[in-house]
CSV table of C-alpha atoms and ligand atoms in Angstrom, one decimal:
chain,number,residue,atom,x,y,z
A,65,MET,CA,-79.0,82.1,50.4
A,66,ASN,CA,-79.2,80.3,54.2
A,67,ASN,CA,-77.9,83.2,56.3
A,68,ASN,CA,-78.1,81.2,60.1
A,69,SER,CA,-75.1,79.9,61.2
A,70,TYR,CA,-74.3,77.8,64.0
A,71,ALA,CA,-73.0,78.9,67.7
A,72,PHE,CA,-69.0,77.9,67.5
A,73,ALA,CA,-68.1,76.7,71.4
A,74,PRO,CA,-64.4,75.8,72.2
A,75,LEU,CA,-63.7,72.5,71.2
A,76,GLN,CA,-63.0,69.9,74.6
A,77,PHE,CA,-60.0,68.0,73.7
A,78,LYS,CA,-57.4,66.6,75.7
A,79,HIS,CA,-53.6,66.1,74.7
A,80,LEU,CA,-52.3,62.8,75.8
A,81,CYS,CA,-48.4,62.2,76.0
A,82,GLU,CA,-47.0,59.9,73.7
A,83,GLU,CA,-46.3,57.2,75.5
A,84,GLU,CA,-50.4,56.8,76.6
A,85,MET,CA,-51.4,57.4,72.6
A,86,GLN,CA,-48.7,54.1,72.0
A,87,GLN,CA,-50.5,52.6,74.3
A,88,ARG,CA,-54.0,52.9,73.7
A,89,SER,CA,-53.2,53.3,69.9
A,90,SER,CA,-51.6,49.2,70.0
A,91,ALA,CA,-54.7,48.3,72.1
A,92,PHE,CA,-56.7,49.2,69.6
A,93,LEU,CA,-55.2,47.6,67.5
A,94,ASN,CA,-55.5,44.5,68.8
A,95,LEU,CA,-59.0,44.6,69.9
A,96,MET,CA,-59.9,45.4,66.5
A,97,ARG,CA,-57.8,42.4,65.1
A,98,ALA,CA,-59.9,39.8,67.3
A,99,ARG,CA,-63.2,41.2,65.1
A,100,ARG,CA,-64.6,38.4,62.8
A,101,THR,CA,-67.0,37.6,60.7
A,102,VAL,CA,-69.1,35.7,61.9
A,103,ARG,CA,-71.7,33.3,60.5
A,104,ASP,CA,-72.8,31.0,63.5
A,105,PHE,CA,-74.9,32.3,65.8
A,106,ALA,CA,-76.1,31.7,69.2
A,107,ASP,CA,-79.7,32.4,69.8
A,108,THR,CA,-79.2,33.9,73.7
A,109,THR,CA,-81.0,37.0,73.9
A,110,VAL,CA,-78.7,40.5,74.3
A,111,PRO,CA,-80.0,43.4,76.0
A,112,GLN,CA,-82.4,45.7,73.6
A,113,SER,CA,-79.9,48.5,75.7
A,114,ILE,CA,-76.4,47.2,74.2
A,115,ILE,CA,-77.5,47.6,70.6
A,116,GLU,CA,-79.1,50.9,71.6
A,117,LYS,CA,-76.0,52.2,72.5
A,118,ALA,CA,-74.1,51.0,70.0
A,119,ILE,CA,-76.8,52.2,67.1
A,120,GLU,CA,-76.0,55.9,69.2
A,121,THR,CA,-72.1,55.1,68.6
A,122,ALA,CA,-72.9,55.1,65.1
A,123,ALA,CA,-75.1,58.3,64.6
A,124,THR,CA,-72.1,59.8,66.2
A,125,ALA,CA,-70.2,59.5,62.6
A,126,PRO,CA,-68.4,62.6,60.4
A,127,SER,CA,-71.6,63.0,58.0
A,128,GLY,CA,-72.1,65.7,54.1
A,129,ALA,CA,-73.5,68.4,56.5
A,130,ASN,CA,-73.6,66.9,59.3
A,131,MET,CA,-77.6,65.9,57.5
A,132,GLN,CA,-76.3,62.3,59.2
A,133,PRO,CA,-78.5,60.6,56.5
A,134,TRP,CA,-79.0,57.4,58.4
A,135,HIS,CA,-82.4,55.2,59.7
A,136,PHE,CA,-81.0,52.0,61.6
A,137,VAL,CA,-83.8,49.6,62.5
A,138,ALA,CA,-83.0,47.3,65.3
A,139,VAL,CA,-85.3,44.1,64.9
A,140,LYS,CA,-85.6,41.0,67.3
A,141,SER,CA,-88.7,40.4,66.7
A,142,ALA,CA,-89.2,36.3,65.3
A,143,GLU,CA,-91.7,37.1,63.3
A,144,ILE,CA,-90.2,39.9,61.5
A,145,LYS,CA,-86.7,38.0,61.3
A,146,LYS,CA,-88.4,35.3,59.9
A,147,GLN,CA,-89.9,37.4,56.8
A,148,ILE,CA,-86.6,38.6,56.0
A,149,ARG,CA,-84.5,35.9,56.3
A,150,ALA,CA,-87.4,34.4,53.5
A,151,ALA,CA,-87.1,37.4,51.7
A,152,ALA,CA,-83.2,37.4,51.7
A,153,GLU,CA,-82.4,33.7,50.5
A,154,GLU,CA,-85.0,34.2,47.6
A,155,GLU,CA,-82.6,36.6,47.0
A,156,GLU,CA,-79.9,34.5,47.6
A,157,LYS,CA,-80.6,32.2,45.4
A,158,ALA,CA,-81.0,33.8,42.7
A,159,LEU,CA,-77.1,34.5,43.1
A,160,TYR,CA,-76.1,31.7,43.6
A,161,GLN,CA,-78.1,30.4,41.3
A,162,GLY,CA,-76.9,32.4,38.7
A,163,ARG,CA,-77.0,36.2,39.3
A,164,ALA,CA,-74.0,35.9,40.4
A,165,SER,CA,-71.0,35.6,37.9
A,166,GLU,CA,-68.0,33.1,37.4
A,167,GLU,CA,-65.4,35.4,38.8
A,168,TRP,CA,-67.8,36.0,42.2
A,169,LEU,CA,-68.9,32.8,42.7
A,170,GLU,CA,-64.9,31.8,42.4
A,171,ALA,CA,-64.6,34.5,45.0
A,172,LEU,CA,-67.1,33.1,47.2
A,173,ALA,CA,-66.5,30.2,47.1
A,174,PRO,CA,-63.4,29.7,50.1
A,175,LEU,CA,-65.4,31.4,52.4
A,176,GLY,CA,-68.1,28.0,51.8
A,177,THR,CA,-71.2,30.6,52.1
A,178,ASP,CA,-74.6,29.7,50.6
A,179,GLU,CA,-78.0,30.5,50.0
A,180,ASN,CA,-79.1,29.2,53.5
A,181,LYS,CA,-79.1,31.4,56.3
A,182,PRO,CA,-80.1,30.4,58.8
A,183,PHE,CA,-78.2,32.9,61.5
A,184,LEU,CA,-80.7,35.4,59.9
A,185,GLU,CA,-83.7,33.6,62.3
A,186,THR,CA,-80.7,32.5,65.0
A,187,ALA,CA,-79.3,35.8,65.9
A,188,PRO,CA,-81.5,37.1,68.5
A,189,TRP,CA,-80.5,41.2,66.5
A,190,LEU,CA,-80.7,42.4,62.8
A,191,ILE,CA,-80.0,45.9,62.1
A,192,ALA,CA,-81.0,47.3,59.1
A,193,VAL,CA,-79.1,50.0,58.0
A,194,PHE,CA,-80.7,52.2,55.3
A,195,SER,CA,-79.1,55.5,53.9
A,196,GLN,CA,-81.2,58.3,52.9
A,197,LYS,CA,-80.0,60.8,49.4
A,198,TYR,CA,-82.7,63.0,51.4
A,199,SER,CA,-84.9,63.5,54.1
A,200,TYR,CA,-87.8,66.1,53.9
A,201,ASP,CA,-88.7,68.1,57.4
A,202,ASN,CA,-91.9,68.6,59.5
A,203,ASP,CA,-93.3,70.9,57.3
A,204,GLY,CA,-91.7,68.5,54.3
A,205,LYS,CA,-89.4,70.3,52.9
A,206,LYS,CA,-87.1,68.4,51.1
A,207,HIS,CA,-82.9,68.4,52.5
A,208,LYS,CA,-80.8,66.7,50.1
A,209,HIS,CA,-78.3,65.1,51.2
A,210,TYR,CA,-74.1,65.7,49.9
A,211,TYR,CA,-71.9,62.5,51.2
A,212,THR,CA,-74.2,60.1,51.7
A,213,PRO,CA,-72.1,56.7,50.7
A,214,GLU,CA,-69.7,57.5,52.7
A,215,SER,CA,-71.1,59.1,55.4
A,216,VAL,CA,-73.4,55.8,56.1
A,217,GLY,CA,-69.9,53.7,55.8
A,218,ILE,CA,-68.6,55.2,58.4
A,219,ALA,CA,-71.7,55.1,61.0
A,220,THR,CA,-71.9,51.3,59.9
A,221,GLY,CA,-68.0,50.8,60.7
A,222,LEU,CA,-68.3,52.9,64.0
A,223,LEU,CA,-71.6,50.4,65.1
A,224,ILE,CA,-69.3,47.5,63.8
A,225,THR,CA,-66.5,48.5,66.2
A,226,ALA,CA,-69.2,49.6,68.8
A,227,LEU,CA,-70.7,45.4,69.0
A,228,HIS,CA,-67.5,44.4,69.1
A,229,THR,CA,-66.3,46.3,71.6
A,230,ALA,CA,-69.1,45.7,73.6
A,231,GLY,CA,-68.5,41.8,73.6
A,232,LEU,CA,-70.5,41.0,70.8
A,233,VAL,CA,-69.8,39.3,67.1
A,234,THR,CA,-71.3,40.4,64.1
A,235,LEU,CA,-71.9,39.6,59.9
A,236,THR,CA,-72.1,42.3,57.4
A,237,HIS,CA,-75.0,40.8,56.0
A,238,THR,CA,-75.7,42.0,51.8
A,239,PRO,CA,-78.7,40.3,50.1
A,240,SER,CA,-78.7,42.0,46.9
A,241,PRO,CA,-81.3,43.7,45.5
A,242,MET,CA,-82.0,44.6,49.2
A,243,ASN,CA,-85.8,46.0,48.6
A,244,PHE,CA,-87.3,44.0,50.7
A,245,LEU,CA,-86.0,45.4,53.4
A,246,ARG,CA,-87.8,48.3,52.5
A,247,GLU,CA,-91.0,46.5,52.2
A,248,ILE,CA,-90.9,45.0,55.5
A,249,LEU,CA,-89.4,47.5,57.7
A,250,LYS,CA,-91.7,49.9,56.6
A,251,ARG,CA,-89.6,52.4,55.5
A,252,PRO,CA,-90.0,54.8,53.5
A,253,ALA,CA,-88.7,55.2,48.7
A,254,TYR,CA,-86.3,57.8,49.7
A,255,GLU,CA,-84.9,55.6,51.8
A,256,LYS,CA,-81.8,52.5,50.3
A,257,PRO,CA,-81.3,49.9,52.4
A,258,PHE,CA,-77.1,49.4,53.0
A,259,LEU,CA,-76.7,46.3,54.2
A,260,LEU,CA,-78.0,44.0,57.4
A,261,LEU,CA,-76.0,43.3,60.2
A,262,VAL,CA,-76.2,40.4,62.0
A,263,ALA,CA,-75.3,41.2,66.0
A,264,GLY,CA,-75.3,37.9,68.7
A,265,TYR,CA,-72.9,36.1,70.4
A,266,PRO,CA,-71.4,33.6,68.2
A,267,ALA,CA,-72.3,29.7,68.7
A,268,ALA,CA,-70.7,27.1,70.9
A,269,ASP,CA,-68.7,25.2,68.2
A,270,ALA,CA,-68.2,28.6,65.4
A,271,LYS,CA,-65.4,28.4,63.3
A,272,VAL,CA,-64.0,30.9,61.3
A,273,PRO,CA,-62.0,30.7,58.3
A,274,VAL,CA,-58.2,31.6,58.4
A,275,ILE,CA,-57.6,34.8,56.4
A,276,GLU,CA,-54.8,37.1,56.7
A,277,LYS,CA,-55.7,40.7,56.2
A,278,ARG,CA,-52.8,42.3,54.3
A,279,PRO,CA,-49.6,43.6,56.3
A,280,LEU,CA,-49.1,48.0,56.2
A,281,ASN,CA,-46.1,48.0,54.2
A,282,GLU,CA,-48.6,46.4,51.3
A,283,LEU,CA,-51.5,48.6,51.8
A,284,LEU,CA,-49.8,52.3,53.4
A,285,ASP,CA,-47.5,54.8,51.2
A,286,VAL,CA,-46.1,57.3,53.7
A,287,TYR,CA,-44.1,60.2,51.7
B,128,LIG,N1,-74.8,38.2,50.1
B,128,LIG,C1,-74.0,36.5,49.7
B,128,LIG,C2,-72.8,36.6,48.8
B,128,LIG,C3,-71.9,37.6,49.2
B,128,LIG,C4,-70.9,38.1,48.8
B,128,LIG,C5,-69.6,38.3,49.3
B,128,LIG,I1,-68.6,39.9,48.4
B,128,LIG,C6,-69.1,38.8,50.4
B,128,LIG,O1,-68.4,38.6,51.2
B,128,LIG,C7,-70.0,37.4,51.0
B,128,LIG,C8,-71.1,36.5,50.9
B,128,LIG,C9,-74.4,35.9,50.8
B,128,LIG,O2,-74.5,36.9,51.8
B,128,LIG,O3,-74.2,35.2,50.8
């Protein structure tokens, strides 16, 4: 049994009046409605401090037993981006030319995606998100993590939101399998690549598919 416990301090919480709650929730919805997944990036640089702030925001996410079961690798190096692109395109080729089911390829067809991933070199930043089912402390003691996929998924959602709020665009890229990321980025065997987030500015002529999000009445029950 672990007899240690945290010190507890009063919650810092400010009640908003209802009008301000309505205003803020609508404004945030409008901000998030403007987020689009982008596949055409400009090669314009983005300050590292913006990426670091977004990752610090992601790391505020709730996590099982506060284990914070994530690690981020932010890549700006042209050489490493090139290696990631080559490895990702190899996997994607296998996916598009046989590994994916007919049903999967049919679902992807309207997006017009293929195995070519130039954005992996064009975009100024690639952020690899790794999940940890467990970790080791400084004494080499192994610590099990809890609800790892949920925790890392929440952190990634915050990361995408933070980058969007900062005025950048992202692409959630999931080459499958992604184990090459662990090798290229020198991460330990107990970490699993969760996804690769491409971040930067859109190309001047970037186009996005005209798609719709399901309306609230289709996705929400209230009792
Ligand atoms: N990883 C591939 C395929 C792909 C899969 C889904 I599901 C998408 O929403 C989009 C693409 C690729 O990146 O092309």
